[in-house]
JSON list of C-alpha atoms in Angstrom, two decimals:
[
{"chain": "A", "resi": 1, "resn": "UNK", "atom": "CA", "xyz": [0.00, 0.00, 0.00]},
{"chain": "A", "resi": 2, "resn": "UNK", "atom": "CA", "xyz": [1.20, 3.61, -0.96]},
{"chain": "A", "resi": 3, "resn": "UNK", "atom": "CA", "xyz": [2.06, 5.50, 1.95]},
{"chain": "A", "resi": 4, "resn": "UNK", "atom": "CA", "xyz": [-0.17, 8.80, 0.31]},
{"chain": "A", "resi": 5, "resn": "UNK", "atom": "CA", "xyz": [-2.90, 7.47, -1.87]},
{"chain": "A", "resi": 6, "resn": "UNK", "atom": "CA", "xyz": [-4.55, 10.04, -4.54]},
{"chain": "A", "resi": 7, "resn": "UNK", "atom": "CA", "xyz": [-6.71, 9.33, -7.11]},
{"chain": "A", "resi": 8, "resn": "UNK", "atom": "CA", "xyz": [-5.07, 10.24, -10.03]},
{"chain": "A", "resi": 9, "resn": "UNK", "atom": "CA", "xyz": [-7.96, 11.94, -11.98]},
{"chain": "A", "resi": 10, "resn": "UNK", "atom": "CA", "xyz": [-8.13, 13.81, -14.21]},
{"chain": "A", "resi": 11, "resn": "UNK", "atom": "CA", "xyz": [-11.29, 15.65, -13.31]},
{"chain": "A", "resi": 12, "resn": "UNK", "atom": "CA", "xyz": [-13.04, 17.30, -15.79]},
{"chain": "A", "resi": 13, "resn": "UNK", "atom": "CA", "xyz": [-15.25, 19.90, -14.32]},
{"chain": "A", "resi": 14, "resn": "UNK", "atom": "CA", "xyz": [-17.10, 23.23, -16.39]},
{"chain": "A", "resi": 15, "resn": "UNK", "atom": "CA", "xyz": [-15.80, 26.57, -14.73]},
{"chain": "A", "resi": 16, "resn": "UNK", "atom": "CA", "xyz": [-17.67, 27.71, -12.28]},
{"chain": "A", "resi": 17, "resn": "UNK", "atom": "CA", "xyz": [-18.20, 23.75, -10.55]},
{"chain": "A", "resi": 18, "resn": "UNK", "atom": "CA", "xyz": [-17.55, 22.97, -7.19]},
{"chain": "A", "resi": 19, "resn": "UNK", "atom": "CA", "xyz": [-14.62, 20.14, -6.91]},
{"chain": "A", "resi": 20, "resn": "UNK", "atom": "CA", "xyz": [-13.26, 17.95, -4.51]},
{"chain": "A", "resi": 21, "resn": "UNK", "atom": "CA", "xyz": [-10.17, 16.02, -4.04]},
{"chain": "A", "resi": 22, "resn": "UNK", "atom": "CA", "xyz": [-9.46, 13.24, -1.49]},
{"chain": "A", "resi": 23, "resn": "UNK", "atom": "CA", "xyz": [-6.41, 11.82, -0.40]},
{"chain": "A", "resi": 24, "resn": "UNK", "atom": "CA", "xyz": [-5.64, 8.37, 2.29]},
{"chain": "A", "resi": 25, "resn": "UNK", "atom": "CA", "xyz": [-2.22, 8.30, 4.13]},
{"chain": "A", "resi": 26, "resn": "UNK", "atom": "CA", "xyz": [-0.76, 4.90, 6.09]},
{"chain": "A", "resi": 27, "resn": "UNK", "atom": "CA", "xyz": [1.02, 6.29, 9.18]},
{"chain": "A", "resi": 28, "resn": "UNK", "atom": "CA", "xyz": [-1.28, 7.32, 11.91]},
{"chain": "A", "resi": 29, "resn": "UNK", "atom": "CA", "xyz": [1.45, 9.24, 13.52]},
{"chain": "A", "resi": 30, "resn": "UNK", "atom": "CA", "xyz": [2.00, 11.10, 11.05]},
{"chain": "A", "resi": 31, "resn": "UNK", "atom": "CA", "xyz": [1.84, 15.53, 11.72]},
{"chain": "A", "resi": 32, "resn": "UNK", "atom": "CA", "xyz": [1.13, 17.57, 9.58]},
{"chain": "A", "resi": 33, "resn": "UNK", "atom": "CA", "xyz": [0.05, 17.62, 5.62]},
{"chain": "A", "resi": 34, "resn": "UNK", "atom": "CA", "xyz": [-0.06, 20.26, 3.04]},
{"chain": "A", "resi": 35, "resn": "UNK", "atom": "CA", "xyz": [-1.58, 20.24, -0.22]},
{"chain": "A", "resi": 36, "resn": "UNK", "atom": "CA", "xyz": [0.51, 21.68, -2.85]},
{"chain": "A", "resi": 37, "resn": "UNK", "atom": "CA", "xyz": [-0.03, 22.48, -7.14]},
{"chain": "A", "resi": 38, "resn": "UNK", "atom": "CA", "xyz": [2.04, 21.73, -9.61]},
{"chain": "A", "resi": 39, "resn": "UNK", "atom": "CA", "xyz": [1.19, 23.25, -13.09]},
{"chain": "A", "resi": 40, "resn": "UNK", "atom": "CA", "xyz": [2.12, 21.30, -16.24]},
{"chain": "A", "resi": 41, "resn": "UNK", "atom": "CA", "xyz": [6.56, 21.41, -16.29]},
{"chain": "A", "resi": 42, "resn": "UNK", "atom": "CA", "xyz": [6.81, 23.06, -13.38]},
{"chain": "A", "resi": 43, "resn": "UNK", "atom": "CA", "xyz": [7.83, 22.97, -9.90]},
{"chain": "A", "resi": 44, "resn": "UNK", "atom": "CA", "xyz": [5.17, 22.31, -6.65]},
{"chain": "A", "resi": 45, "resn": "UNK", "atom": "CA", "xyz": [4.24, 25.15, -5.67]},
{"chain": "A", "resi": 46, "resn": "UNK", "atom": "CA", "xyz": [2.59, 24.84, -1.73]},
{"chain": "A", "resi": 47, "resn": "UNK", "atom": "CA", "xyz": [-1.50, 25.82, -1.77]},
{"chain": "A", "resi": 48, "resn": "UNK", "atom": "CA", "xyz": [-2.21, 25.42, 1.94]},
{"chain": "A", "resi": 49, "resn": "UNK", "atom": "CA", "xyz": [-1.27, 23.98, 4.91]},
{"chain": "A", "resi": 50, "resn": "UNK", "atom": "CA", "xyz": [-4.20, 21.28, 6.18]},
{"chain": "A", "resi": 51, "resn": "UNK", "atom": "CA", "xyz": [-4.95, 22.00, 10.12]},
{"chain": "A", "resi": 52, "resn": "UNK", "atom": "CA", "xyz": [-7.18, 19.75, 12.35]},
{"chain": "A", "resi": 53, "resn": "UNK", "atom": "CA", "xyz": [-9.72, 22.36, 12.45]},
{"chain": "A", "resi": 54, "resn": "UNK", "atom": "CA", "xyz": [-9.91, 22.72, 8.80]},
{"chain": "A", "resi": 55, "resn": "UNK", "atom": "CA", "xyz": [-8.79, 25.96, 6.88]},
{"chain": "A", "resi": 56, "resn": "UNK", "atom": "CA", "xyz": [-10.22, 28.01, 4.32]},
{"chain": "A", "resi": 57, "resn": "UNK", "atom": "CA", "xyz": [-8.31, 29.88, 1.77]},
{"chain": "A", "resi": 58, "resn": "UNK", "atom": "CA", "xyz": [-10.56, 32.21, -0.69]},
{"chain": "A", "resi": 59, "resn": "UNK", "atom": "CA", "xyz": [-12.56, 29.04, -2.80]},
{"chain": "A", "resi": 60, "resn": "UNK", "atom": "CA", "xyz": [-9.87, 26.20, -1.54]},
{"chain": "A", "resi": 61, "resn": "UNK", "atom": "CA", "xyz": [-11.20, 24.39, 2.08]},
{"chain": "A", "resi": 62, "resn": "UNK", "atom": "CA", "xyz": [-8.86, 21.53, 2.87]},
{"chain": "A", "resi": 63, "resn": "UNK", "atom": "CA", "xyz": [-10.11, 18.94, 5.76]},
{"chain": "A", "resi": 64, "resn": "UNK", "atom": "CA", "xyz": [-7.92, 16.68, 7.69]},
{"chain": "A", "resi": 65, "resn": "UNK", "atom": "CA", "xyz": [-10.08, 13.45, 9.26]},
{"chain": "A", "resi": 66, "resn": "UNK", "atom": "CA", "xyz": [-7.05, 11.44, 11.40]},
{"chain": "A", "resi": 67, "resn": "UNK", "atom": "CA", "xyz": [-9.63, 9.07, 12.18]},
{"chain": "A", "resi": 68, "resn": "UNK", "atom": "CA", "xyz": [-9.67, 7.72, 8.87]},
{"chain": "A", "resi": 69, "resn": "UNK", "atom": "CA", "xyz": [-6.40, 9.18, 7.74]},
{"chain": "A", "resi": 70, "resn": "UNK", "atom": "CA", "xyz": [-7.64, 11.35, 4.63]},
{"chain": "A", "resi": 71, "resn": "UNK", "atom": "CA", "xyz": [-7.72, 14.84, 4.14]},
{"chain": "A", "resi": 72, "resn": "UNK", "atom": "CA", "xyz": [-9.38, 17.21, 1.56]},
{"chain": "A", "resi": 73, "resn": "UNK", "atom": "CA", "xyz": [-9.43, 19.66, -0.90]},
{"chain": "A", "resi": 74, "resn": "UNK", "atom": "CA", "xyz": [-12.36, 21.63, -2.09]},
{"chain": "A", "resi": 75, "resn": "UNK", "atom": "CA", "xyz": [-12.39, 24.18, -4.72]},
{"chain": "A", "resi": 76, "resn": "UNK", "atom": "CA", "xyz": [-15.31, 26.13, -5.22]},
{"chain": "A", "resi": 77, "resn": "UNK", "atom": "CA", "xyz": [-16.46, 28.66, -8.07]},
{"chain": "A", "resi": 78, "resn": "UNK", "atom": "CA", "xyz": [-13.72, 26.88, -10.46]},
{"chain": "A", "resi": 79, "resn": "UNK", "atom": "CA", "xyz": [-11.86, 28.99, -12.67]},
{"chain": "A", "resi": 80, "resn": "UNK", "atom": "CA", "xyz": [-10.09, 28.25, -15.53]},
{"chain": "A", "resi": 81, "resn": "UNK", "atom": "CA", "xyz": [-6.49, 28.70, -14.06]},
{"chain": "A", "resi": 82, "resn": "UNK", "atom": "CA", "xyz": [-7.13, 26.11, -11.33]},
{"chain": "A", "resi": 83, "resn": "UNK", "atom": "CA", "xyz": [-6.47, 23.35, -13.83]},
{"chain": "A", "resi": 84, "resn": "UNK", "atom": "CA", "xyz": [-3.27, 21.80, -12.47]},
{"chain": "A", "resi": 85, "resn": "UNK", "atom": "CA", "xyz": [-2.27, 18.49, -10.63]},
{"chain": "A", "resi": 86, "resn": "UNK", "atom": "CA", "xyz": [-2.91, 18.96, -6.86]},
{"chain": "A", "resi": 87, "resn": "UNK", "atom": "CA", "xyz": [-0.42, 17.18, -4.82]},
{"chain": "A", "resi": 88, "resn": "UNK", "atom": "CA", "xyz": [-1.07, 15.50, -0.87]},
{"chain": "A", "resi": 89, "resn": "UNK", "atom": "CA", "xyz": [2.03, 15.94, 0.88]},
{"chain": "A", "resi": 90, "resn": "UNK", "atom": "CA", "xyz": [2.07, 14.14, 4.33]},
{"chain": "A", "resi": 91, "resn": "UNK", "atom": "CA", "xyz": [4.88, 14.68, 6.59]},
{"chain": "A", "resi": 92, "resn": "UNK", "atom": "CA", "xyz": [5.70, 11.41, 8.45]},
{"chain": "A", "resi": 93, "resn": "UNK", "atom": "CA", "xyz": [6.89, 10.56, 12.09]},
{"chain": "A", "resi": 94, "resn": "UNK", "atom": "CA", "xyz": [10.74, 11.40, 11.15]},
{"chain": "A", "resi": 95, "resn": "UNK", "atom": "CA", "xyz": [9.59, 14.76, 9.80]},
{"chain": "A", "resi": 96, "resn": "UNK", "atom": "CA", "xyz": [10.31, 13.71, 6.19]},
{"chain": "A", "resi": 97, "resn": "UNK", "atom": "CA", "xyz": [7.68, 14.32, 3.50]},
{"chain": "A", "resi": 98, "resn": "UNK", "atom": "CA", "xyz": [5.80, 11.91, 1.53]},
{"chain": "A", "resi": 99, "resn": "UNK", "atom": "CA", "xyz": [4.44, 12.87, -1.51]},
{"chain": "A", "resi": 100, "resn": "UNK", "atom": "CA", "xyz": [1.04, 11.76, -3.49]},
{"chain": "A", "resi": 101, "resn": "UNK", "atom": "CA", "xyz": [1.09, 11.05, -7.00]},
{"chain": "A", "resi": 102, "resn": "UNK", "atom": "CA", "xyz": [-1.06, 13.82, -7.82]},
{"chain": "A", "resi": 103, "resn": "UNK", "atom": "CA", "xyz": [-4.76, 14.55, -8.73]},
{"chain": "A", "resi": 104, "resn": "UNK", "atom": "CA", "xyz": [-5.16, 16.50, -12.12]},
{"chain": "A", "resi": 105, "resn": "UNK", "atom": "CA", "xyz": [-7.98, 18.58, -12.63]},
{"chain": "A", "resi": 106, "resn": "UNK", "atom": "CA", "xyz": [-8.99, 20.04, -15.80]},
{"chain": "A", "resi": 107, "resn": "UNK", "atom": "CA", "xyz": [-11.71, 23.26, -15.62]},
{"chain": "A", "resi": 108, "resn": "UNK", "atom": "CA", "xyz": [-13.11, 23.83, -19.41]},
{"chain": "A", "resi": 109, "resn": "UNK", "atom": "CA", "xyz": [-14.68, 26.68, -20.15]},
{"chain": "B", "resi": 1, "resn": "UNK", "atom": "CA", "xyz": [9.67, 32.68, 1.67]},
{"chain": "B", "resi": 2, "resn": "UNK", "atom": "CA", "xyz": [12.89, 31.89, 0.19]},
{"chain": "B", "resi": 3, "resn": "UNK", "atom": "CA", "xyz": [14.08, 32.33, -3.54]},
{"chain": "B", "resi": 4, "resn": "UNK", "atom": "CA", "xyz": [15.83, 29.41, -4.84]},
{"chain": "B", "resi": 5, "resn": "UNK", "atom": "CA", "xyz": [17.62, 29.57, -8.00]},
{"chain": "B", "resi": 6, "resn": "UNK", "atom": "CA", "xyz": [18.42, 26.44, -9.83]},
{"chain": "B", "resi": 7, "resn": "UNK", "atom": "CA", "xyz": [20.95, 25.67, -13.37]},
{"chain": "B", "resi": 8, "resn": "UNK", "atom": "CA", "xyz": [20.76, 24.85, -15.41]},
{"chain": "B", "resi": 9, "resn": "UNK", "atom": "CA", "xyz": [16.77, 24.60, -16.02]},
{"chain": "B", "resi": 10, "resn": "UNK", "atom": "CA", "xyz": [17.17, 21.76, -18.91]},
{"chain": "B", "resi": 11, "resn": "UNK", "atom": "CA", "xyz": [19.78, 19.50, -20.58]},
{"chain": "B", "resi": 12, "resn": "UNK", "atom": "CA", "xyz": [20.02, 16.93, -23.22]},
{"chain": "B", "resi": 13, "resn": "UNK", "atom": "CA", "xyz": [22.69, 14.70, -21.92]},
{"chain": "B", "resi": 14, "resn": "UNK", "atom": "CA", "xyz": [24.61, 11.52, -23.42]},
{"chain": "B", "resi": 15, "resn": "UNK", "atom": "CA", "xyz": [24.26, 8.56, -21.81]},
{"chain": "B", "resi": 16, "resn": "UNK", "atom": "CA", "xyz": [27.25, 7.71, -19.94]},
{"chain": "B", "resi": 17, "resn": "UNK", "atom": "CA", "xyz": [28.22, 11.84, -18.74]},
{"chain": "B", "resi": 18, "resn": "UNK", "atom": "CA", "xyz": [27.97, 13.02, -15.70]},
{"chain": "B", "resi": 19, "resn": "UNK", "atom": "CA", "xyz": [26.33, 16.71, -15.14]},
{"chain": "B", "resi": 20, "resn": "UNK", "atom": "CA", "xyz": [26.03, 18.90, -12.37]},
{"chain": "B", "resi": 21, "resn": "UNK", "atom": "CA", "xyz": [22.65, 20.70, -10.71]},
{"chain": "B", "resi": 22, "resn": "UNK", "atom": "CA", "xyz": [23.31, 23.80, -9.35]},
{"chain": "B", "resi": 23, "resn": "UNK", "atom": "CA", "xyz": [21.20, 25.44, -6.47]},
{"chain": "B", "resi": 24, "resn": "UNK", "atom": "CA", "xyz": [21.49, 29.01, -5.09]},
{"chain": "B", "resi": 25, "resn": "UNK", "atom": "CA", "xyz": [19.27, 29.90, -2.24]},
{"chain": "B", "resi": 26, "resn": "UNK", "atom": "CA", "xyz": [19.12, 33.80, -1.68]},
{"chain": "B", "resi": 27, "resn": "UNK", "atom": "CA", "xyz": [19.02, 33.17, 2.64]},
{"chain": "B", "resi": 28, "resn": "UNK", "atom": "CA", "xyz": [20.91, 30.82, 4.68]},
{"chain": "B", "resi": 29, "resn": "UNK", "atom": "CA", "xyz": [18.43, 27.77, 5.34]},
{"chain": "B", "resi": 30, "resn": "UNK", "atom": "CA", "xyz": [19.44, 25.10, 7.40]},
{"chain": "B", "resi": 31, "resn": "UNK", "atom": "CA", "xyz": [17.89, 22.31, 5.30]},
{"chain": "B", "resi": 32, "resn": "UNK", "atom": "CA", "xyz": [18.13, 21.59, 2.19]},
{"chain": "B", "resi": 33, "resn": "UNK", "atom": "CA", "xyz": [16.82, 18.80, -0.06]},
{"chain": "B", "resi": 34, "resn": "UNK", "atom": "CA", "xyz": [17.16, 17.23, -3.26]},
{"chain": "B", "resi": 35, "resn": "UNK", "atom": "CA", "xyz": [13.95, 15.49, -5.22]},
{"chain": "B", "resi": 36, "resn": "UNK", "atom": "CA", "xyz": [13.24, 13.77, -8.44]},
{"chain": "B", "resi": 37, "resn": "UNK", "atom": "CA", "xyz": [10.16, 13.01, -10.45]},
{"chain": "B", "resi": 38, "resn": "UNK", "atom": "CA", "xyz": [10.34, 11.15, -12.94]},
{"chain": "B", "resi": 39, "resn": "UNK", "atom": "CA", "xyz": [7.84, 11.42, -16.20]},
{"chain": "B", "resi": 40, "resn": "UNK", "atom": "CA", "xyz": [4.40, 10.70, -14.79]},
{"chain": "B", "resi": 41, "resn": "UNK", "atom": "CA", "xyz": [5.65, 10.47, -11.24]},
{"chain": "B", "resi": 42, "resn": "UNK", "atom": "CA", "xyz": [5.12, 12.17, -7.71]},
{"chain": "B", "resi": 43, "resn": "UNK", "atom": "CA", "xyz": [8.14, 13.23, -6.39]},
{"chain": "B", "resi": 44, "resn": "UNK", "atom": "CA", "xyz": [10.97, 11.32, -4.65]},
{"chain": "B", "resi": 45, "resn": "UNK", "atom": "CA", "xyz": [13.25, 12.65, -1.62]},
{"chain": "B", "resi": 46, "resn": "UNK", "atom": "CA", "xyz": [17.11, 11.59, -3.20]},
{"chain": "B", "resi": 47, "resn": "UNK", "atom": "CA", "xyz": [18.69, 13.11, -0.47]},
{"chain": "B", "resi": 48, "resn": "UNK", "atom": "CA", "xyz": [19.10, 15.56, 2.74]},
{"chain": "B", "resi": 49, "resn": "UNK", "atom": "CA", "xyz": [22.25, 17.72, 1.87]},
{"chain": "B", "resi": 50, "resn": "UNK", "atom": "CA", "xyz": [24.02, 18.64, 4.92]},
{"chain": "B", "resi": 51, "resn": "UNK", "atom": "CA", "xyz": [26.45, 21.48, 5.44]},
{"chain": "B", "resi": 52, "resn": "UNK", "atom": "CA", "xyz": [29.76, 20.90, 6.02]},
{"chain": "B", "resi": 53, "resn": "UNK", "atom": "CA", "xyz": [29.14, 17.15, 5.86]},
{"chain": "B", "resi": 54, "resn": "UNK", "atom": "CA", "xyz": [28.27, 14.04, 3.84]},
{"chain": "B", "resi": 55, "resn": "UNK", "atom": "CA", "xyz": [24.52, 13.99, 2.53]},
{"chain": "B", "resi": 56, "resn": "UNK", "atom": "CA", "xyz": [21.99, 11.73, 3.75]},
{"chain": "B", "resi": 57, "resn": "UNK", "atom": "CA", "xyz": [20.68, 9.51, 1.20]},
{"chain": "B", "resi": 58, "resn": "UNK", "atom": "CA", "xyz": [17.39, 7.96, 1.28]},
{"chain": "B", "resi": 59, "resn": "UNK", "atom": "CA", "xyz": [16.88, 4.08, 0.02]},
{"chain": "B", "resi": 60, "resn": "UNK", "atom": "CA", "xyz": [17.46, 3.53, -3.57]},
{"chain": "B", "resi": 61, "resn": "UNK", "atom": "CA", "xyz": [20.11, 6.26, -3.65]},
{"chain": "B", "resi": 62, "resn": "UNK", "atom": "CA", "xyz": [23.75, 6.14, -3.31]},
{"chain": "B", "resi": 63, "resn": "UNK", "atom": "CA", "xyz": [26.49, 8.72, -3.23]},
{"chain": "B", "resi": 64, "resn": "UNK", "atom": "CA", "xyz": [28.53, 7.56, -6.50]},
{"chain": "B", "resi": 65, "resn": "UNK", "atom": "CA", "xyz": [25.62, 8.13, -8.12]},
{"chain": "B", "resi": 66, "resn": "UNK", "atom": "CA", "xyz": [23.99, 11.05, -6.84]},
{"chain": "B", "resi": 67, "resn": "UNK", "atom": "CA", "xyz": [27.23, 13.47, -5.35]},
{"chain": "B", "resi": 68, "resn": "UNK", "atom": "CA", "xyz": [25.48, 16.18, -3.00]},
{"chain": "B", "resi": 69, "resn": "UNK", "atom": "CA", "xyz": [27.93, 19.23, -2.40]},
{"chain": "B", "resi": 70, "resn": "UNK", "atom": "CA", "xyz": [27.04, 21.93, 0.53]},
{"chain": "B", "resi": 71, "resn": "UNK", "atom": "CA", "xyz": [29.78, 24.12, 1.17]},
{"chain": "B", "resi": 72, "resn": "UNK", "atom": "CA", "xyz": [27.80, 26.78, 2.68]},
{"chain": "B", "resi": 73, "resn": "UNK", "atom": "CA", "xyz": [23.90, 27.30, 3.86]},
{"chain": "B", "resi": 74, "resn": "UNK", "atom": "CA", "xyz": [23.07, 28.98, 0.82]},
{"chain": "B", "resi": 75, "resn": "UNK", "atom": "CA", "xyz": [24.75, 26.74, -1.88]},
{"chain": "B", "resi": 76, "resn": "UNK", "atom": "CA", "xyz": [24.26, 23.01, -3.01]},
{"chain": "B", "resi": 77, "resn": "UNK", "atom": "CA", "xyz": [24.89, 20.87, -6.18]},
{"chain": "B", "resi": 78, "resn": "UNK", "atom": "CA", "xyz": [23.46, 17.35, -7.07]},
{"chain": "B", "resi": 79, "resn": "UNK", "atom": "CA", "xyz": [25.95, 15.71, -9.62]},
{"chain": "B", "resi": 80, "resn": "UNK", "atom": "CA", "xyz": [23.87, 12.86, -11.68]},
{"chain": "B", "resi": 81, "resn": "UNK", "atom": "CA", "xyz": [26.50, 10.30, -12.32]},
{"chain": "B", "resi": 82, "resn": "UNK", "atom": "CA", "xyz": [27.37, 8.09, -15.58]},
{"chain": "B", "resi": 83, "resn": "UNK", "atom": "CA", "xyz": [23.47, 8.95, -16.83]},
{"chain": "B", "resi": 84, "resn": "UNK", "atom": "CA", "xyz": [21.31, 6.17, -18.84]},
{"chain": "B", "resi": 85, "resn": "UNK", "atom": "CA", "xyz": [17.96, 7.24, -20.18]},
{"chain": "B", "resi": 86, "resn": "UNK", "atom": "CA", "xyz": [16.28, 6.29, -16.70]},
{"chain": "B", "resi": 87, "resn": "UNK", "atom": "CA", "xyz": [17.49, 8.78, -15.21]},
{"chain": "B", "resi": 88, "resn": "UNK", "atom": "CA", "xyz": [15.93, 11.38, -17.54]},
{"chain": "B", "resi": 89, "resn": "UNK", "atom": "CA", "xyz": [13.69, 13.53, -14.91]},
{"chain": "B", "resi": 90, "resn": "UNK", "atom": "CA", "xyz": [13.40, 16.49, -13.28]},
{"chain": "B", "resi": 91, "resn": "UNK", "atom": "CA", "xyz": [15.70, 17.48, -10.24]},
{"chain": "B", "resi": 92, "resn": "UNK", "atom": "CA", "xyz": [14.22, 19.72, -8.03]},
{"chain": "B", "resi": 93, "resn": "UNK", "atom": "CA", "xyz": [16.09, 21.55, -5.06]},
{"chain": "B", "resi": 94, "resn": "UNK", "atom": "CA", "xyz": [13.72, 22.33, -2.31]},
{"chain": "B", "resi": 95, "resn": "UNK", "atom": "CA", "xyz": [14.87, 24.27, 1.35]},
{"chain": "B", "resi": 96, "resn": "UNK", "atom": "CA", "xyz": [12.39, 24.27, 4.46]},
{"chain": "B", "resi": 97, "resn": "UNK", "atom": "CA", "xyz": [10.67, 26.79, 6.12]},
{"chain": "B", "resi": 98, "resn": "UNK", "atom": "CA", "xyz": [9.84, 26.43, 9.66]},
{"chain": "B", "resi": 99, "resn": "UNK", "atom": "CA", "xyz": [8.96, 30.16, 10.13]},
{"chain": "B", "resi": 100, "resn": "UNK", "atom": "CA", "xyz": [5.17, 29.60, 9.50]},
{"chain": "B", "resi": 101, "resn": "UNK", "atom": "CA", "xyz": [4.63, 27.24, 12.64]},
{"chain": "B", "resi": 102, "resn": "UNK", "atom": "CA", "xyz": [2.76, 24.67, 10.76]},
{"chain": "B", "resi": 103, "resn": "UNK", "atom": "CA", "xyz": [5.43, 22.37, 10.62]},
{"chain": "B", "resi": 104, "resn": "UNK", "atom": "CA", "xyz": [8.05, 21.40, 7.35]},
{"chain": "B", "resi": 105, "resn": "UNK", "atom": "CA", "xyz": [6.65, 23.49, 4.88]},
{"chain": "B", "resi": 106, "resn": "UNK", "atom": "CA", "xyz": [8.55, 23.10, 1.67]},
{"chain": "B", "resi": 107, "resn": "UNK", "atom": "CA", "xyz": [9.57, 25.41, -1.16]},
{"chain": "B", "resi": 108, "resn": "UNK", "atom": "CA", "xyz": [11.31, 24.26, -3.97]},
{"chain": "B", "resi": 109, "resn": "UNK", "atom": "CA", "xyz": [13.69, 25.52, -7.17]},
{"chain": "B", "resi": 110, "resn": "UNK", "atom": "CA", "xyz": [12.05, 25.67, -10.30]},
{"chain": "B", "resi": 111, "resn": "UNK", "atom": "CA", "xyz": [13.85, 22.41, -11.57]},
{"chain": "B", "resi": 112, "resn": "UNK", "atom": "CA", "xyz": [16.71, 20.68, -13.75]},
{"chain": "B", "resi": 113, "resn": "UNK", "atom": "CA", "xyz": [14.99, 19.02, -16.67]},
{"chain": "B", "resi": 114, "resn": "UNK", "atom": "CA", "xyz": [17.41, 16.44, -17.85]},
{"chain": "B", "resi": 115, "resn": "UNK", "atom": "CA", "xyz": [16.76, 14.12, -21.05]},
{"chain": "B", "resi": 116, "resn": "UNK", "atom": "CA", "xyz": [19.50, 11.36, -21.70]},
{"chain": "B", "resi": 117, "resn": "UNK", "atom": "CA", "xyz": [19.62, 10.26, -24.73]}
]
């Protein structure tokens, strides 16, 4: 089993749809987890941390449920320029990060 | 959050050369990283440089192949040694950023995108 799970996509979604992304990690003791973006040849770029309490950023809510070890990302009011690959990022008990494969979203217009 | 500066940004390399990543950081960070992701792939910790010392490696990685340099906190280089065509990816230099309080936030260099051929 992957240690960060992601389905890989891609989601198609009309601008303007509401989208959500889940994503499973394997070590309960792991910390903290981030989601990050990576447009197409370029480097991850970090979107928002992911906090117990849940965070909101503008349209982007990320979730964290450590009782079943996933965590979330919603986007709401999609625009066009949200079409990237969305990468879980879990760091683990040794403080090293784990990286998902990636989600990749595609908004048309 | 930091600027990192990485060279060069793409190569087309012959199999069996050796070339080296460059990675400027424009503070002094106290840890820096290097990752690969290969076509299709998530990305993959290769190593923890250290400054002043020998690089940590994670499994699957060994120093004759992947020679980390840090001579200072604000410098590193990731040699990719006697290259075949698997090793055609990109090479990203990330640092860490602890400032935030939200634990190891990463940033990372905008990549080495290496082709063997």
């Amino acid at each position: 089993r992957k240690e960060v799970e992601q389905d890989p996509g891609p989601f198609n979604v009309p601008e303007g749809a509401t989208v959500a992304f889940n994503c499973t990690y394997s070590n309960s003791a792991s910390q903290s987890f981030f989601w990050y973006r990576q447009d197409c040849r370029k480097e991850p770029k970090l979107l928002m941390s992911v906090y117990s309490s849940g965070n909101e950023d503008g349209r982007f809510t990320a979730q964290l449920n450590r009782a079943s070890q996933y965590i979330s990302l919603l986007i709401r009011d999609s625009k066009l320029s949200d079409s990237a690959t969305y990468l879980c990022v879990v760091e683990d008990s040794s403080y090293k990060l784990i990286f998902g494969s990636g989600t990749r979203l595609l908004v048309r217009p | 959050s930091a600027v990192i500066s990485q060279k060069p940004s793409r190569d087309i390399c012959q199999r069996g050369t050796s070339l080296t990543i460059q990675c400027q950081v424009d503070s002094q960070v106290t840890m820096m990283f290097w990752y690969r992701q290969q076509p299709g792939q998530s990305l993959t910790l290769i190593a923890t440089a250290n400054q002043g010392s020998e690089a940590t490696y994670e499994s699957g990685f060994v120093i004759d192949k992947f020679p980390i340099s840090r001579p200072n906190l604000t410098f590193s280089t990731l040699t990719v040694s006697n290259m075949s065509p698997e090793d055609s990816s990109i090479y990203l230099c990330s640092v860490e950023d602890r400032a935030g309080g939200s634990g190891n936030t990463i940033y990372f260099g905008e990549g080495s995108w290496l082709t063997v051929v």
